Coordinates of C-alpha atoms (C1' of nucleotides) in Angstrom, one line a residue:
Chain A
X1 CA 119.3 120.0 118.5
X2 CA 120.2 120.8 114.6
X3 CA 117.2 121.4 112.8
X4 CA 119.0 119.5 109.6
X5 CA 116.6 118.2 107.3
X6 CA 115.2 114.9 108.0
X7 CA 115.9 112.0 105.3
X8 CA 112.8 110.7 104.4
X9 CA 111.4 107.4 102.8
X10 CA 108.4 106.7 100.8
X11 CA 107.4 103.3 102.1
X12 CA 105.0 103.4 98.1
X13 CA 109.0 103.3 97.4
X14 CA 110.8 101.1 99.3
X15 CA 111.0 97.8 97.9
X16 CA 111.1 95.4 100.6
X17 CA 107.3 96.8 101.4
X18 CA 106.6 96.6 98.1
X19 CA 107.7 93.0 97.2
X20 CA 106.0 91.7 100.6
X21 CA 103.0 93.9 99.2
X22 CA 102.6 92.1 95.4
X23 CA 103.9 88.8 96.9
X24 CA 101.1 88.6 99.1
X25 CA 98.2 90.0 96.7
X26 CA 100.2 87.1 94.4
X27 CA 99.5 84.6 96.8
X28 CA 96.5 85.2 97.7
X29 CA 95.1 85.8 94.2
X30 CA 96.2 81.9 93.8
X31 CA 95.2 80.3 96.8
X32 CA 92.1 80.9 96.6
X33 CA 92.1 78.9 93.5
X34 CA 93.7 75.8 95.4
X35 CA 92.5 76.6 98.9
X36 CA 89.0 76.2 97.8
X37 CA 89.0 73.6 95.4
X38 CA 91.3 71.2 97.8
X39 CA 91.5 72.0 101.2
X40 CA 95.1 72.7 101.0
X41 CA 97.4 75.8 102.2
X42 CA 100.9 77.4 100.8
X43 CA 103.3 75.3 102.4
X44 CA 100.7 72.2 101.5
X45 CA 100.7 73.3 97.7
X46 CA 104.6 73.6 97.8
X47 CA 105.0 70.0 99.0
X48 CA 102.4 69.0 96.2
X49 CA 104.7 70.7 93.9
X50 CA 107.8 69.4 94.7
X51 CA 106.6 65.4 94.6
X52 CA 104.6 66.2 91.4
X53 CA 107.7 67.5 89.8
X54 CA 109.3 63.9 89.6
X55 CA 108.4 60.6 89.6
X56 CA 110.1 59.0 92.2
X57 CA 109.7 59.4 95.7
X58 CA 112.1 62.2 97.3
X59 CA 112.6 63.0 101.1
X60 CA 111.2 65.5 103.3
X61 CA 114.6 66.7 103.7
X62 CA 114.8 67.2 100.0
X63 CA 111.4 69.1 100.0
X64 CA 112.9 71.1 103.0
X65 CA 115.6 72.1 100.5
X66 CA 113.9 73.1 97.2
X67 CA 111.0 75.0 98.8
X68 CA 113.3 76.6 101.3
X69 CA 110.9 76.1 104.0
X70 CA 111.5 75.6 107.7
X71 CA 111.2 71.9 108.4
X72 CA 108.5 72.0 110.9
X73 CA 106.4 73.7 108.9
X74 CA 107.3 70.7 105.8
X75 CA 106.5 68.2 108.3
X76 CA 102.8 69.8 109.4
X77 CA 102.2 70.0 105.7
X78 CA 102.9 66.3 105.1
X79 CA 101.1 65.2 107.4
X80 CA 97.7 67.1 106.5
X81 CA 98.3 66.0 103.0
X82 CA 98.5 62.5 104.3
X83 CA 95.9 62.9 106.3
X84 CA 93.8 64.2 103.2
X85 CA 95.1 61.1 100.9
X86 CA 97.5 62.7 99.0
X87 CA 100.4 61.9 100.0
X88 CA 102.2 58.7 101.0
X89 CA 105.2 58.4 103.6
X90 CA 107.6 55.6 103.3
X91 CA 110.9 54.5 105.3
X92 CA 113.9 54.9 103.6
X93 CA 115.2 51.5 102.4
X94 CA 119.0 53.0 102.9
X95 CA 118.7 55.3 105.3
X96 CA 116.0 54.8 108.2
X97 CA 115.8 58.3 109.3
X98 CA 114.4 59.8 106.4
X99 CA 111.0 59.6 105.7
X100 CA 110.6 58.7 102.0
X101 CA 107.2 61.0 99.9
X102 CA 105.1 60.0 97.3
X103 CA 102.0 61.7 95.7
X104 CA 99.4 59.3 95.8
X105 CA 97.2 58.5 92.6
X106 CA 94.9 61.1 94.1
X107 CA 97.7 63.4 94.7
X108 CA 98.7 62.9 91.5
X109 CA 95.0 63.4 90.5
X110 CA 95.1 66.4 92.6
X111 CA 98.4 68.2 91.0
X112 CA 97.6 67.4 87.4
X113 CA 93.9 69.2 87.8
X114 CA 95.6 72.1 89.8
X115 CA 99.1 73.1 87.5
X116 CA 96.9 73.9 84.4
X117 CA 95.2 76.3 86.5
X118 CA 97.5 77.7 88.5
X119 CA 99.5 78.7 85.2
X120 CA 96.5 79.7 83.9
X121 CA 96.0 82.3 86.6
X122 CA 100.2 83.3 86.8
X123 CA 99.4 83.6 83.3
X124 CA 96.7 86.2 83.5
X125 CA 98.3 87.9 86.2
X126 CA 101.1 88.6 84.3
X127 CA 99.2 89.2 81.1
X128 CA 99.8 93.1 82.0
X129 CA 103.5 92.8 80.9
X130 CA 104.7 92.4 77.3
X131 CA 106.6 89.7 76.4
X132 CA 109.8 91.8 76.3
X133 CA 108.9 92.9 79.9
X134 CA 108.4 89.3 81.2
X135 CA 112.2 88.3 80.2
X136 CA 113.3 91.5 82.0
X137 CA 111.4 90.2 85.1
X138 CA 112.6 86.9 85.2
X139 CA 116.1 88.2 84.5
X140 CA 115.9 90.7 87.5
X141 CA 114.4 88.0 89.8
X142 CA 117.2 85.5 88.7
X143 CA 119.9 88.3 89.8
X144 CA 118.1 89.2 92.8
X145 CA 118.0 85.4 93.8
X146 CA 121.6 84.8 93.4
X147 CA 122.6 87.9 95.2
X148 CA 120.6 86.7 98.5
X149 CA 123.0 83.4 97.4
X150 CA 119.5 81.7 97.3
X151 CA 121.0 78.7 95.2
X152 CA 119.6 76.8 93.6
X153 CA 117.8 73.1 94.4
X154 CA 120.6 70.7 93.5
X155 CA 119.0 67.3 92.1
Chain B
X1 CA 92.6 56.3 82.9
X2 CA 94.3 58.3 80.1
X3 CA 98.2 58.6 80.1
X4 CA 98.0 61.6 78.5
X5 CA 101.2 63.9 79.8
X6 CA 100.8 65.5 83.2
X7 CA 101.5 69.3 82.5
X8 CA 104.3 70.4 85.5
X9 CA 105.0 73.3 87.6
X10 CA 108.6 74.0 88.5
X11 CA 107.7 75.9 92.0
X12 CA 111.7 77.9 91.2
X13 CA 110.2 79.5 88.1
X14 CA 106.7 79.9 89.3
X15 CA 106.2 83.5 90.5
X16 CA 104.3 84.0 93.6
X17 CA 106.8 80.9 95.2
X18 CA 109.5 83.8 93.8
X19 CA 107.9 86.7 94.8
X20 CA 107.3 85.3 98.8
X21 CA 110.9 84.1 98.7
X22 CA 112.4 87.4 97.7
X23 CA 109.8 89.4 99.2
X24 CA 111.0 87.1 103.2
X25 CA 115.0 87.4 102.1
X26 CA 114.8 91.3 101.5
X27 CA 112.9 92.1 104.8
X28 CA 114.8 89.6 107.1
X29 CA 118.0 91.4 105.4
X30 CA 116.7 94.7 106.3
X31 CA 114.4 93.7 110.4
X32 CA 117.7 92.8 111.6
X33 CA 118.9 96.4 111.6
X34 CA 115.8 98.0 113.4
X35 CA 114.6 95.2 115.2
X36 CA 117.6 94.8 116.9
X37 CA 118.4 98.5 117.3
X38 CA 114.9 100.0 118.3
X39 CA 113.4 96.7 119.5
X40 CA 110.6 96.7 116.7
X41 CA 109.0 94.8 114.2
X42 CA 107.8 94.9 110.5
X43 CA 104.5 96.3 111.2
X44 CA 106.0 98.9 113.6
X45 CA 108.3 100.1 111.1
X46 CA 105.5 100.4 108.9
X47 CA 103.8 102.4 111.0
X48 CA 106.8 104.8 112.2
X49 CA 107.3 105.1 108.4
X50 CA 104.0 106.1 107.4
X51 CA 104.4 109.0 110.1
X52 CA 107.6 109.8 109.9
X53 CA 106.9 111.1 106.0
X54 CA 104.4 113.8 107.2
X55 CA 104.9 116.4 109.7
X56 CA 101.4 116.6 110.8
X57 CA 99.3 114.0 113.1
X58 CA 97.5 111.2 111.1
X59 CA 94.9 109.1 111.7
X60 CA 95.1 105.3 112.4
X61 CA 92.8 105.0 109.7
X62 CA 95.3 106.7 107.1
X63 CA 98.2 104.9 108.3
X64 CA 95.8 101.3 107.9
X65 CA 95.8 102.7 104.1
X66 CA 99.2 103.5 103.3
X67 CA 100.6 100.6 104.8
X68 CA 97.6 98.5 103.4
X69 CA 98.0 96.7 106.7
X70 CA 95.1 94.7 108.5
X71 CA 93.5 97.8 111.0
X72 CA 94.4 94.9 114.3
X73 CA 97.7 95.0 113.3
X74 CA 98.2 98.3 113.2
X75 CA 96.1 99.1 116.2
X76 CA 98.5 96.6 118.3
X77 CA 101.6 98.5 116.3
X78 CA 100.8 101.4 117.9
X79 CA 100.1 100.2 121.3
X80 CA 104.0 98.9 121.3
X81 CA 105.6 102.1 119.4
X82 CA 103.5 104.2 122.4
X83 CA 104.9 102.1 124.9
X84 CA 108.3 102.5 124.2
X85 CA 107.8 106.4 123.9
X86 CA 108.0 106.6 120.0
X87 CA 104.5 107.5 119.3
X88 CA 101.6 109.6 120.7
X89 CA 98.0 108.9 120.3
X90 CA 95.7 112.1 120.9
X91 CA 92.1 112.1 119.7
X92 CA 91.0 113.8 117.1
X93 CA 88.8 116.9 117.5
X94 CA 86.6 117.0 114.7
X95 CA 85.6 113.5 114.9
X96 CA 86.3 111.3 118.3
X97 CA 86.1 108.2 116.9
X98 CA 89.3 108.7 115.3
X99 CA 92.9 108.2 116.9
X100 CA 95.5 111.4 115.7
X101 CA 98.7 109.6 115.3
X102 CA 102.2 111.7 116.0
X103 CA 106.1 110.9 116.1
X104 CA 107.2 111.7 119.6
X105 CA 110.8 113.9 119.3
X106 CA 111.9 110.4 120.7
X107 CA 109.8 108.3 117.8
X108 CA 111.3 111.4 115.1
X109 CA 115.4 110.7 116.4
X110 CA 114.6 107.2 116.1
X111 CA 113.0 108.0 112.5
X112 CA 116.0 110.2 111.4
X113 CA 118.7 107.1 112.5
X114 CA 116.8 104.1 111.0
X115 CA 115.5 105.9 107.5
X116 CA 119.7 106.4 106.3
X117 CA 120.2 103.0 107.4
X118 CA 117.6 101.2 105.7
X119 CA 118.0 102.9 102.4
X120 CA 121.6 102.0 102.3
X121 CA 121.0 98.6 103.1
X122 CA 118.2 98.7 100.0
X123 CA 120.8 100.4 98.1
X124 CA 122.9 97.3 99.1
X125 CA 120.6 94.8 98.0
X126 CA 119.6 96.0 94.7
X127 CA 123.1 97.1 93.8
X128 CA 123.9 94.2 91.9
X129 CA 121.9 95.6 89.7
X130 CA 122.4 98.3 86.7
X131 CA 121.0 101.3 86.6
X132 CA 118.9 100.8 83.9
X133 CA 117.8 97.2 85.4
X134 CA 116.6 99.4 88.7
X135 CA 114.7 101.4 86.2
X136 CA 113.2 98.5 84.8
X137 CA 112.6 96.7 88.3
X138 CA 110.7 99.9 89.1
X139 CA 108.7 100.2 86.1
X140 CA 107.7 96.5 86.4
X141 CA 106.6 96.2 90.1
X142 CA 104.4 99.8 89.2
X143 CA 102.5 97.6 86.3
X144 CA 102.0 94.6 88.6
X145 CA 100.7 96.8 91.6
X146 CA 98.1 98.7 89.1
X147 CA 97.5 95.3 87.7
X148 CA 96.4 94.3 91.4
X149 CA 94.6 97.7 91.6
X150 CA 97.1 98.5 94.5
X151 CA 96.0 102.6 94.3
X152 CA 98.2 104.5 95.6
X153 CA 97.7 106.1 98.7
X154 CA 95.7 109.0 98.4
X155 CA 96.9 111.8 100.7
Chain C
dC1 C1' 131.0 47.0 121.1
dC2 C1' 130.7 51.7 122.8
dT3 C1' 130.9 56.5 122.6
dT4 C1' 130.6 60.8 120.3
dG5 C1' 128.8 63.9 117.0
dA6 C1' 125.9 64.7 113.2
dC7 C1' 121.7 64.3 110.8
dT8 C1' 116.2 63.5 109.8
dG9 C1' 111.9 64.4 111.1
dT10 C1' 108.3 65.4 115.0
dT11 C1' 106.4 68.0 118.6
dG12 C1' 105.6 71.4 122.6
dC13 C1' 105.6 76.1 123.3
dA14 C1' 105.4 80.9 122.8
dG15 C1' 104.7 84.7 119.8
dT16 C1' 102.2 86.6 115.8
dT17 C1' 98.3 87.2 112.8
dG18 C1' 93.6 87.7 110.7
dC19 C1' 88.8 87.5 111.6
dA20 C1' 84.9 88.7 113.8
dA21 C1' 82.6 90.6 117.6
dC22 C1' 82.4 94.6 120.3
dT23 C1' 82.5 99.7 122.1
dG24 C1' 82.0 104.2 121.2
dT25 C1' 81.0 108.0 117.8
dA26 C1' 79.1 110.2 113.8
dT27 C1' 75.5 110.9 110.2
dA28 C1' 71.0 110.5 108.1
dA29 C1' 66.1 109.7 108.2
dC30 C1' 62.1 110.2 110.4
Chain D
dG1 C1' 64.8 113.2 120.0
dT2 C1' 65.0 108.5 118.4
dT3 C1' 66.3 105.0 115.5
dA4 C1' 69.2 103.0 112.1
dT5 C1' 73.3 102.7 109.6
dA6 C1' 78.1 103.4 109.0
dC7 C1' 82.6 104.0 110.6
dA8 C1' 87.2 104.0 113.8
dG9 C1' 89.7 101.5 116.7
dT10 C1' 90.2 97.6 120.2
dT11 C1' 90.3 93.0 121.8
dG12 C1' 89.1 87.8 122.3
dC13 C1' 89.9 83.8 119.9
dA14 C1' 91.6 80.4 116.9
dA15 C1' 95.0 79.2 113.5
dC16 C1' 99.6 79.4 112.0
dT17 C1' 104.7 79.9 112.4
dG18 C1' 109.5 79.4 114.0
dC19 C1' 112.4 77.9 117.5
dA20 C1' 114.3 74.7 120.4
dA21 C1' 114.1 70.4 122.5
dC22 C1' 113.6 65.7 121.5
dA23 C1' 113.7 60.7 119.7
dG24 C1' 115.6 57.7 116.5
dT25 C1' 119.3 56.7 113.2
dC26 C1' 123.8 56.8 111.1
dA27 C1' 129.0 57.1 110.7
dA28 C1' 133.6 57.6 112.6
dG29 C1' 137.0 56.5 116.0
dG30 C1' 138.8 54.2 119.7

DNA sequence: CCTTGACTGTTGCAGTTGCAACTGTATAAC
DNA sequence: GTTATACAGTTGCAACTGCAACAGTCAAGG
């Protein structure tokens, strides 16, 4: 057998470890903050998200789309939150297999308490950048995104 | 109840939703090539990685550092990469409690085919970006991790 | 009307994960 | 030597996840 040198890779180096690495110190750093306070998970919070965005009620299948989660696990999530009193499922008046979602007032309750301070902690997570630096994230993660063709939620 | 205006969160610009998103796109884009080749998985990888950079036996212990991967994870990690003859376990001599960890010549062929791979399918990825935006991309996830206290791993 | 194919959402199942309890070993205090 | 504490690694268990199968609904074509 050659005794060529052997390529080697710094895993410290190797971005795919290290995004999974900061996305899940991220994560975790916020759900405690939610986790605690409400009862409610990541795939819980993004549901919450998406209905508190708007005003009117949106489909599971829409939620499906803008938090690119599997359905399943959209589904599970709905049904905790309804379970909790946070959310409300409705039939769709036009189409009968969707199932139509609304925050409830205590959802609504629930998202306006928790944005503030979920921003709040973003905010002093990302307090180590400079301004200048920020823009250059959001610009590389915009790139990034669009190269993985990870459009977009269309309204 | 006040109508004062509901602060909102758009979950596409909020940047732990981002970073999970990018973080599961980039490794899916990368597990098919070793998954499928060398039948393992993510923390497997890890593992194989952590050894394959030294040429001397480590401990499970060290690679539980460097990987900053939950000790049960890595303990069942192991137990696969032994079974399918890529990894030796040997106990330590100075202190039993510990597990030596060591590439088999199988585990180190295996290494030397999947590290080329995987850093030309990084390269891949990130080449729709400059130079100078790699530079940047670097610099930035080096400030977050030290923001997180993410220490290196100390050799 | 009836059939076919597509689509929405739910659920059973199997695989994976983290936590906590456990075994065995080392170290320190007495 | 004995006890107590700390540490390395393993494993049982419960929770979570994705996949695939499923039920119900819609739309098109005959």
């Amino acid at each position: 057998m050659s005794k060529r040198k052997v390529e080697r890779l710094n895993l410290l180096k190797f971005m795919p470890f290290r995004l999974n690495r900061l996305a899940a110190e991220f994560s975790n750093a916020l759900a405690m903050e939610y986790m605690a306070r409400f009862g409610i998970d990541i795939p819980e919070w993004r549901v919450l998200a998406t209905l508190g965005l708007h005003d009117a009620p949106r489909s599971a299948q829409y939620v499906v789309r803008c938090t690119r989660t599997h359905k399943s696990r959209i589904s599970r999530a709905v049904g905790s939150l309804v379970t909790l009193g946070y959310v409300a499922r409705a039939e769709a008046m036009d189409d009968r297999r969707e199932v139509m979602l609304e925050l409830t007032p205590k959802g609504r309750a629930v998202y306006a308490e928790l944005v503030p301070l979920l921003l709040k902690r973003e905010e002093a997570i990302l307090s180590c950048l400079s301004t200048e630096e920020r823009a250059q994230l959001d610009h590389l993660m915009d790139k990034l995104e669009k190269s993985f063709d990870l459009v977009q939620c269309g309204d």
